[in-house]
PDB file of C-alpha atoms in Angstrom:
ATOM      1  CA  UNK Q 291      61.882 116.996 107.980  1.00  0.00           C
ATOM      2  CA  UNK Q 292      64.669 115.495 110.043  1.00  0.00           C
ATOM      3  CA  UNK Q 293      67.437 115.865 107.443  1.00  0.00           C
ATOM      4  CA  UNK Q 294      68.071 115.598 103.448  1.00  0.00           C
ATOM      5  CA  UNK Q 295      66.421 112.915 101.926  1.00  0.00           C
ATOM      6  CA  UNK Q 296      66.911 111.476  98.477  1.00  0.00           C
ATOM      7  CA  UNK Q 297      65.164 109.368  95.869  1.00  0.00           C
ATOM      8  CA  UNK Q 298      66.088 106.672  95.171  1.00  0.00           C
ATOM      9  CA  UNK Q 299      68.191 105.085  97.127  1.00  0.00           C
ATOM     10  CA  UNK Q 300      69.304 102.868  94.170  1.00  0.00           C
ATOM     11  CA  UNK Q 301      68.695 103.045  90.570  1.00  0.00           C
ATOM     12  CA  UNK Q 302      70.047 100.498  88.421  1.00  0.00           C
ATOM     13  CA  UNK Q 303      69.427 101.526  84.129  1.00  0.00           C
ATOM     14  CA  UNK Q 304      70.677 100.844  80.826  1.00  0.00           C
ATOM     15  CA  UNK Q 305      73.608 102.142  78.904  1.00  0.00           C
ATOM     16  CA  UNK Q 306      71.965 105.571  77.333  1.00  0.00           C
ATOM     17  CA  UNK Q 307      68.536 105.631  79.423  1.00  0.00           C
ATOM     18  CA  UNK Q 308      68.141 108.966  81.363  1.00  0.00           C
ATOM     19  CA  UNK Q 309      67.636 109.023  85.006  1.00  0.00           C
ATOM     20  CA  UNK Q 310      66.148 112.019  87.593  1.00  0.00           C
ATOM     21  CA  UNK Q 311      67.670 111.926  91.228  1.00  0.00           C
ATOM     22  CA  UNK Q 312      66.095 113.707  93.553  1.00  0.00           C
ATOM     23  CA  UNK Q 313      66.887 115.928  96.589  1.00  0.00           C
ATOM     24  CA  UNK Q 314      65.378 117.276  99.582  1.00  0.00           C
ATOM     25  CA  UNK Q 315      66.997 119.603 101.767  1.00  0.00           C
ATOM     26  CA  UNK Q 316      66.436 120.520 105.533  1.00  0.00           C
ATOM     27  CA  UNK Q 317      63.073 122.901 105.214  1.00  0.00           C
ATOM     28  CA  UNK Q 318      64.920 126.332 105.217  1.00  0.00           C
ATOM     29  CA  UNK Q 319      68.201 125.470 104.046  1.00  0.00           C
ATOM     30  CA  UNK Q 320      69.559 128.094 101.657  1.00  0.00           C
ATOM     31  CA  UNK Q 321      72.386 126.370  99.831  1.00  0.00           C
ATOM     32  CA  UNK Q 322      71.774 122.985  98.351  1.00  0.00           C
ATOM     33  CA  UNK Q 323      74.900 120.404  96.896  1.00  0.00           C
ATOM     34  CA  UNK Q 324      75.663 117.711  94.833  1.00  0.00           C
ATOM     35  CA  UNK Q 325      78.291 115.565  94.835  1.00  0.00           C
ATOM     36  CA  UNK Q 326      79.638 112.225  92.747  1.00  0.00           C
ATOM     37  CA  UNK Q 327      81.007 109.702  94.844  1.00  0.00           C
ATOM     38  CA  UNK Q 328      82.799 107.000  93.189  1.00  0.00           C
ATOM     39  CA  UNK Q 329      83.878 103.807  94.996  1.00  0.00           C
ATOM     40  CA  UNK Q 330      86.680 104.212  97.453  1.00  0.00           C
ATOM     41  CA  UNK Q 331      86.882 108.168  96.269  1.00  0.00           C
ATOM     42  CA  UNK Q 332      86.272 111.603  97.562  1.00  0.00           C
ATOM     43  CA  UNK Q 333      83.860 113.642  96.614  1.00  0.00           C
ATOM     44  CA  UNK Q 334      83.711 115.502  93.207  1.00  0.00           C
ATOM     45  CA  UNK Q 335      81.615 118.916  93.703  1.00  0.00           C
ATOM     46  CA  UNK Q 336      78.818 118.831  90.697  1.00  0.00           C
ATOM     47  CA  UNK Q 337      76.898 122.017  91.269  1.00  0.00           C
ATOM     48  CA  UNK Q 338      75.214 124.315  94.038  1.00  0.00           C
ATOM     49  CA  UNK Q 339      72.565 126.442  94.315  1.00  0.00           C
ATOM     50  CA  UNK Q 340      71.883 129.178  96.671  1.00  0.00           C
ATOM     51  CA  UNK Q 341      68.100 129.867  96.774  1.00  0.00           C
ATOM     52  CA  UNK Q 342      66.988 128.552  92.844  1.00  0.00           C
ATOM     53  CA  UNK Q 343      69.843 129.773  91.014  1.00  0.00           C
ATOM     54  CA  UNK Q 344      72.871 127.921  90.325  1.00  0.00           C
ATOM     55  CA  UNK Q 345      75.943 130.304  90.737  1.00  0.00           C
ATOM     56  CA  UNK Q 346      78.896 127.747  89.557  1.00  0.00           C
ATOM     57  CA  UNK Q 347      77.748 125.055  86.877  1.00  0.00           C
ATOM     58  CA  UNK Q 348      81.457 124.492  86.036  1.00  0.00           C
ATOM     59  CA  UNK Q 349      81.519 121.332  88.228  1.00  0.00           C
ATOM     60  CA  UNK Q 350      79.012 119.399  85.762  1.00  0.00           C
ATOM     61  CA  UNK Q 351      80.895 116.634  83.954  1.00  0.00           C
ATOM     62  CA  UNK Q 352      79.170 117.185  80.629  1.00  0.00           C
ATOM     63  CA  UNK Q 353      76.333 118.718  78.973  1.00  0.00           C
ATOM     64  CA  UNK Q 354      74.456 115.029  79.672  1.00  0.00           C
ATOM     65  CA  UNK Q 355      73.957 116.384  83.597  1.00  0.00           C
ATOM     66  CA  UNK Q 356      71.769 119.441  83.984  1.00  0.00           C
ATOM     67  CA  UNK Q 357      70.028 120.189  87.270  1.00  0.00           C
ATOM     68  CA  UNK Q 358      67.008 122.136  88.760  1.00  0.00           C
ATOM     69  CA  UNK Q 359      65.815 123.470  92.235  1.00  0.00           C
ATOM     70  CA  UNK Q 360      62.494 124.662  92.248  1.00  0.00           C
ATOM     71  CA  UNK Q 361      60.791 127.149  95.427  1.00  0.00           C
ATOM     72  CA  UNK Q 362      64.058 127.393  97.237  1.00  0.00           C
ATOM     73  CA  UNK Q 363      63.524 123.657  98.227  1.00  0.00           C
ATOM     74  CA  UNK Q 364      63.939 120.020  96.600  1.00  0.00           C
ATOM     75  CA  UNK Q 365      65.922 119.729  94.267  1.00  0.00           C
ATOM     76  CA  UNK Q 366      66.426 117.399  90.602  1.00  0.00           C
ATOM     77  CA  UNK Q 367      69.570 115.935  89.247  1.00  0.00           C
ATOM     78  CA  UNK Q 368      69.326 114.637  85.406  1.00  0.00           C
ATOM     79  CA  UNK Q 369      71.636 112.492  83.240  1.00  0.00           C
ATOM     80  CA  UNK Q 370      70.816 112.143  79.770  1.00  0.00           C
ATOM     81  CA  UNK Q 371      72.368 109.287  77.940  1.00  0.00           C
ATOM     82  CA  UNK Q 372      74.096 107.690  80.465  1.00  0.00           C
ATOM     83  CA  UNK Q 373      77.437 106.084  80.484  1.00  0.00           C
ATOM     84  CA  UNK Q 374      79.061 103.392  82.200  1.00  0.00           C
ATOM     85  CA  UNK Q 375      81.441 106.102  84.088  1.00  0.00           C
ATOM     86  CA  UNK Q 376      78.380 107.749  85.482  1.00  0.00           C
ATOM     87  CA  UNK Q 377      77.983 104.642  87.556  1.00  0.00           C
ATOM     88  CA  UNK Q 378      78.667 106.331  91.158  1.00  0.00           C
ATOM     89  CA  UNK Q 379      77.082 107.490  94.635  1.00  0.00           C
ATOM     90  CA  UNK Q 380      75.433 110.754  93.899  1.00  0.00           C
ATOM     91  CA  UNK Q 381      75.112 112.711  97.018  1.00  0.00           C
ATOM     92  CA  UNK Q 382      73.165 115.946  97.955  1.00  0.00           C
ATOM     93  CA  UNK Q 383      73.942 118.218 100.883  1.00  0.00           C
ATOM     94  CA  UNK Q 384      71.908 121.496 102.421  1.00  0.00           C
ATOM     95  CA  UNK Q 385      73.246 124.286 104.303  1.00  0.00           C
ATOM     96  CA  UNK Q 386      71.208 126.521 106.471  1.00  0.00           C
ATOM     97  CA  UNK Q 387      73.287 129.617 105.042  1.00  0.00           C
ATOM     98  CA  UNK Q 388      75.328 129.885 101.514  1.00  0.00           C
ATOM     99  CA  UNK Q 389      78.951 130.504 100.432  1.00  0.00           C
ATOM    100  CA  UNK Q 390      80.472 127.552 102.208  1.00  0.00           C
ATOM    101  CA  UNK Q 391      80.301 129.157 105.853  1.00  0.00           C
ATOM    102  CA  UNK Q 392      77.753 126.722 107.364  1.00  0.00           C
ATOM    103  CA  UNK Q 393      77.660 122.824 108.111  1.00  0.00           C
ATOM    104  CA  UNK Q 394      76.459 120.856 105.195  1.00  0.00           C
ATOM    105  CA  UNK Q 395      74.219 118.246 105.768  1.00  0.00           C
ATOM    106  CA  UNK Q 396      74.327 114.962 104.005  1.00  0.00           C
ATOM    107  CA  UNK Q 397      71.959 112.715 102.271  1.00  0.00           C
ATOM    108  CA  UNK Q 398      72.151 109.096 101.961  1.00  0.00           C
ATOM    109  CA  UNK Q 399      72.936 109.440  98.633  1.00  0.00           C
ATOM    110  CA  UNK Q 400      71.542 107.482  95.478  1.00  0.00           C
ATOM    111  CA  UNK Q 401      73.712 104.734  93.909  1.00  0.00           C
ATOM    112  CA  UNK Q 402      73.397 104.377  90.441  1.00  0.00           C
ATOM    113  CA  UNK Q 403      74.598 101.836  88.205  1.00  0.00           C
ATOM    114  CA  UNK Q 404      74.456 102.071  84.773  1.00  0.00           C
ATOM    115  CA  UNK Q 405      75.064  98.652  82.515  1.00  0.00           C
TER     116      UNK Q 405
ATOM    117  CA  UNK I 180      91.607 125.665  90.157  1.00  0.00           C
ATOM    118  CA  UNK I 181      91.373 125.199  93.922  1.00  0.00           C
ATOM    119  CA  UNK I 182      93.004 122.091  94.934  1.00  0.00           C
ATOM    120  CA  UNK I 183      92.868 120.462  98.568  1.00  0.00           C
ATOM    121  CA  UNK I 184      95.575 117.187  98.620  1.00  0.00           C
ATOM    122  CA  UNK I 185      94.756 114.631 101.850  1.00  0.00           C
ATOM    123  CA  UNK I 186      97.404 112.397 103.065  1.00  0.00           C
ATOM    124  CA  UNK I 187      98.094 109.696 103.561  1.00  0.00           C
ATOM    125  CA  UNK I 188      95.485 108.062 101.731  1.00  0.00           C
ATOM    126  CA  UNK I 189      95.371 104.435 104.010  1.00  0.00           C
ATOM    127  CA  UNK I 190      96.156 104.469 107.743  1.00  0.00           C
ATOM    128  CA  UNK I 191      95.893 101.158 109.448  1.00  0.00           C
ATOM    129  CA  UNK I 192      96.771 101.666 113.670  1.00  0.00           C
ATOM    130  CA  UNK I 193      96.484  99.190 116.262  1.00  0.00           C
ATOM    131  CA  UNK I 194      94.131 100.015 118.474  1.00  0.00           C
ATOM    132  CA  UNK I 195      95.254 102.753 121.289  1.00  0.00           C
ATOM    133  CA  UNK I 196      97.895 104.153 118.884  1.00  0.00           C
ATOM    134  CA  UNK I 197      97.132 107.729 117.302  1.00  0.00           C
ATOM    135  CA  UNK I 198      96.868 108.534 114.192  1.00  0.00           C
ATOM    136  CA  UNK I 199      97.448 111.849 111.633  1.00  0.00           C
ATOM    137  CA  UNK I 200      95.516 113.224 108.817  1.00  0.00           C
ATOM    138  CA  UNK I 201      97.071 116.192 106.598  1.00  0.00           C
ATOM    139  CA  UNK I 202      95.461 118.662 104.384  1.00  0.00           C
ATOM    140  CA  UNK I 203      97.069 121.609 102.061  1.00  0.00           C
ATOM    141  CA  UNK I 204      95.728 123.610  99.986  1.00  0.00           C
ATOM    142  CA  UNK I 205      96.867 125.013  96.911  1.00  0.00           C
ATOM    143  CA  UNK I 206      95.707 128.303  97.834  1.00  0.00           C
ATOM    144  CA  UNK I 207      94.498 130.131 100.910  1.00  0.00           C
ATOM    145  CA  UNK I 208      91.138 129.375 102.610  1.00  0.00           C
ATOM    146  CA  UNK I 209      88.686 131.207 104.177  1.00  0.00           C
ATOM    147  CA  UNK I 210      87.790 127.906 106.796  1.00  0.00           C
ATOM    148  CA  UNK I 211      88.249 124.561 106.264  1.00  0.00           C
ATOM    149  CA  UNK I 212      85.781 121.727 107.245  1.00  0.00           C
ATOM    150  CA  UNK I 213      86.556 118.250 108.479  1.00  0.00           C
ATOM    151  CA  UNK I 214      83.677 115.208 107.830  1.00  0.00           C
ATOM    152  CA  UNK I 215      83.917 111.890 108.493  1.00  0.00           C
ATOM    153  CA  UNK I 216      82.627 109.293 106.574  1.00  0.00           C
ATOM    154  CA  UNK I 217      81.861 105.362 108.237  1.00  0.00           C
ATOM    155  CA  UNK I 218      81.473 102.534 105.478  1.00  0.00           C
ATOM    156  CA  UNK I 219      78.787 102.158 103.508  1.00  0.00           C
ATOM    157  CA  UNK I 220      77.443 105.915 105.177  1.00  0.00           C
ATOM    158  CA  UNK I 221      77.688 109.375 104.230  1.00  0.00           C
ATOM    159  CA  UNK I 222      80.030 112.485 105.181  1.00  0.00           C
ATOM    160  CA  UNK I 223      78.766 113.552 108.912  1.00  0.00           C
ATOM    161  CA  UNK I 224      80.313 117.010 109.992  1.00  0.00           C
ATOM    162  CA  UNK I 225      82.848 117.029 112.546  1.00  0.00           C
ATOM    163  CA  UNK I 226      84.018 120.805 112.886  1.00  0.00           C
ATOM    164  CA  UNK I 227      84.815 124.187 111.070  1.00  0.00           C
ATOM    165  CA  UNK I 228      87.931 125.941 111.102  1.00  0.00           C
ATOM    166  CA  UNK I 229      88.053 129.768 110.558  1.00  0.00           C
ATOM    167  CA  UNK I 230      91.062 131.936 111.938  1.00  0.00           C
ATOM    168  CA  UNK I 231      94.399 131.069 111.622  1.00  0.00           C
ATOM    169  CA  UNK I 232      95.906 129.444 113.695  1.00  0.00           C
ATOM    170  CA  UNK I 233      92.909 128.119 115.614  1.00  0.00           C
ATOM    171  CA  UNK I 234      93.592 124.921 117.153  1.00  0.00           C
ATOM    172  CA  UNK I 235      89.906 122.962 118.877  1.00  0.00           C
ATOM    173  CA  UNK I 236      89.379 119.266 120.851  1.00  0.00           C
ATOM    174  CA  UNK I 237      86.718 117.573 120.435  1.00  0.00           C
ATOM    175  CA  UNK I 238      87.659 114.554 123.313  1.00  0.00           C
ATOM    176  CA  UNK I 239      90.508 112.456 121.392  1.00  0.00           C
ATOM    177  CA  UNK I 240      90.317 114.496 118.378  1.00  0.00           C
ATOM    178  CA  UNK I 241      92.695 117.497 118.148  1.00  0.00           C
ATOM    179  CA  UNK I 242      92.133 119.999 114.659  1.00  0.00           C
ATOM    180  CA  UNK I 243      94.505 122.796 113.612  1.00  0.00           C
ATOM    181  CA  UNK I 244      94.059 125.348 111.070  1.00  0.00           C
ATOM    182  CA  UNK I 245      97.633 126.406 109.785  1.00  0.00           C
ATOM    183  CA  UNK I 246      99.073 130.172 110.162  1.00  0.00           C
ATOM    184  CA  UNK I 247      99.032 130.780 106.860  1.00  0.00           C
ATOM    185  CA  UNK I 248      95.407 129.152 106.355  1.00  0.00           C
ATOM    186  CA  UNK I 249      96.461 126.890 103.922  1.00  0.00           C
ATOM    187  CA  UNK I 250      97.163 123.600 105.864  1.00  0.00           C
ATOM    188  CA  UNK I 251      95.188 121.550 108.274  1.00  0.00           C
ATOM    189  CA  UNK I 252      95.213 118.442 110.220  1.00  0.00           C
ATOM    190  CA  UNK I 253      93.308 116.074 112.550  1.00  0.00           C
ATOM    191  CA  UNK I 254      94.749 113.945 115.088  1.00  0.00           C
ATOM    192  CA  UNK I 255      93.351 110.883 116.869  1.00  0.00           C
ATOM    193  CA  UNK I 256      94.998 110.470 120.181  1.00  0.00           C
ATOM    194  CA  UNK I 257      94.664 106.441 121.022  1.00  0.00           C
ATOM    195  CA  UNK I 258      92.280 105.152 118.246  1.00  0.00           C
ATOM    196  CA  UNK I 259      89.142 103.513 119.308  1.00  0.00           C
ATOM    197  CA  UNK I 260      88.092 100.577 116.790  1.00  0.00           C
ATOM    198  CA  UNK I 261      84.802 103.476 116.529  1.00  0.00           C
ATOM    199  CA  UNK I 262      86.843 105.362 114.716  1.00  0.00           C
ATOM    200  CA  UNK I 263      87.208 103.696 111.503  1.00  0.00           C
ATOM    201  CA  UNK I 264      85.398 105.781 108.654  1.00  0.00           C
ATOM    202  CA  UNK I 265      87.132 108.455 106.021  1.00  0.00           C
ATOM    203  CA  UNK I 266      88.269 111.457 106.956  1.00  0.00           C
ATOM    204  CA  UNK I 267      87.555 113.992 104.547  1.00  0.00           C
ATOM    205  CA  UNK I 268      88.998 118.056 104.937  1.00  0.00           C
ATOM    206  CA  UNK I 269      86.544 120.556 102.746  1.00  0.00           C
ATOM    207  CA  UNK I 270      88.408 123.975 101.817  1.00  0.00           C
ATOM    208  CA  UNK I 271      86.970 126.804  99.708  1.00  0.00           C
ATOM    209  CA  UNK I 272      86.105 130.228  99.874  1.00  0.00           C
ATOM    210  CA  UNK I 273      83.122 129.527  97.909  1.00  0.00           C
ATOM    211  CA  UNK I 274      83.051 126.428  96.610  1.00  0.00           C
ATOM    212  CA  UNK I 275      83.889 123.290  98.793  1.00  0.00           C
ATOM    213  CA  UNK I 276      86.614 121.548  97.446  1.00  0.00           C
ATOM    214  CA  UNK I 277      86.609 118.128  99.728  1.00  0.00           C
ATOM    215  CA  UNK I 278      90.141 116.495  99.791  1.00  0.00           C
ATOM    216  CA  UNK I 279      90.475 112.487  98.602  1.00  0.00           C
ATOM    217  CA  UNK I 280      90.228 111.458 102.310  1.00  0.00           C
ATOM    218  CA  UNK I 281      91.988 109.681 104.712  1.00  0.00           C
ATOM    219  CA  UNK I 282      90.787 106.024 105.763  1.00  0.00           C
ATOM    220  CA  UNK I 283      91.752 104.931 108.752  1.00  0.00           C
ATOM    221  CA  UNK I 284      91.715 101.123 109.909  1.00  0.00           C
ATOM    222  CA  UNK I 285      91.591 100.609 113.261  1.00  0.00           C
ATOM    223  CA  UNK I 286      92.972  96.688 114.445  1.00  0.00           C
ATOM    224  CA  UNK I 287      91.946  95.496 117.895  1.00  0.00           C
TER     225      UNK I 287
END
């Protein structure tokens, strides 16, 4: 594809409904991010994966967000029981090498809102 | 933990003036990445920074990677109103760590 695409591009749910982002990277990319986005912030590293394996999980706000990345390619975020606070721009980024040595490439992100 | 502090936070310049953007880093990094962000879009990659030291230009835009590879900056010689967006620096020897961001507001 022509860059990292994500799904979808808004999601708008209840106060303890769970919700599945989704990710995919530049075909090839070996490192995949996520990042939370919240309005008029930086961005707050969530979790990366080189290949299918998540190194670092320590960026995960709670045990509500879990996430998956399945034949080296697209990737799923999950938030169980979501909050109010989880209400952000979730963003997902691919590198074509891993280690934070390479450009990352952005997604357009997903903006949830949770009510 | 790793922590990457961006000032100043707001920058408003009148068009043609330049403009600043500082990043330090708790500890020392192994290359630091600059991204810029427009409203309403998403971080686009502007350039890596690896020895120390290294200065590069792209046109109007001057980076510098600090001696001690621990500080950064980006300057903006005479702002163009197409430079309004956030400026974000990324540090980490693993893990990116992306600074707050600098937003710059350019006024015709």
């Amino acid at each position: 594809g022509a860059g990292v695409s994500q799904s979808p591009s808004n999601k708008v749910t209840e106060k303890g409904k769970d919700v599945e982002l989704r990710c995919d990277p530049i075909s090839g990319h070996t490192a995949l991010y996520w990042y939370r986005q919240s309005l008029g912030q930086g961005l707050e590293f969530l979790i990366y994966f080189q290949g299918n394996s998540a190194p670092d999980k320590s960026g995960l706000p709670s045990d509500r967000f879990s996430a998956e990345r399945t034949g080296g390619s697209v990737s799923t975020l999950t938030i169980q029981r979501t909050q109010q606070e989880d209400s952000a721009v979730y963003l997902c980024a691919s590198s074509r090498l891993s280690g934070f040595v390479d450009t990352q490439y952005f997604g357009p992100g997903t903006r949830l809102t949770v009510l | 933990g790793q922590q990457v502090m961006q000032i100043p936070q707001y920058q408003h310049v009148q068009e043609g003036e330049d403009f600043t953007t500082y990043c330090n880093s708790s500890t020392t990094l192994s290359n630091i990445q600059w991204y810029k962000q427009r409203p309403g879009g998403h971080p686009v990659f502007l350039i890596q920074l690896v020895k120390s030291g290294e200065v590069k230009k792209q046109k109007r835009l001057t980076f510098q990677f600090g001696e001690a590879k621990k500080n950064s900056s980006l300057h903006i010689t005479a702002t163009q109103t197409t430079d309004v967006g956030t400026y974000f620096c990324v540090g980490g020897s693993y893990i990116p760590t992306f600074g707050r961001g600098t937003s710059l507001i350019v006024h015709p």
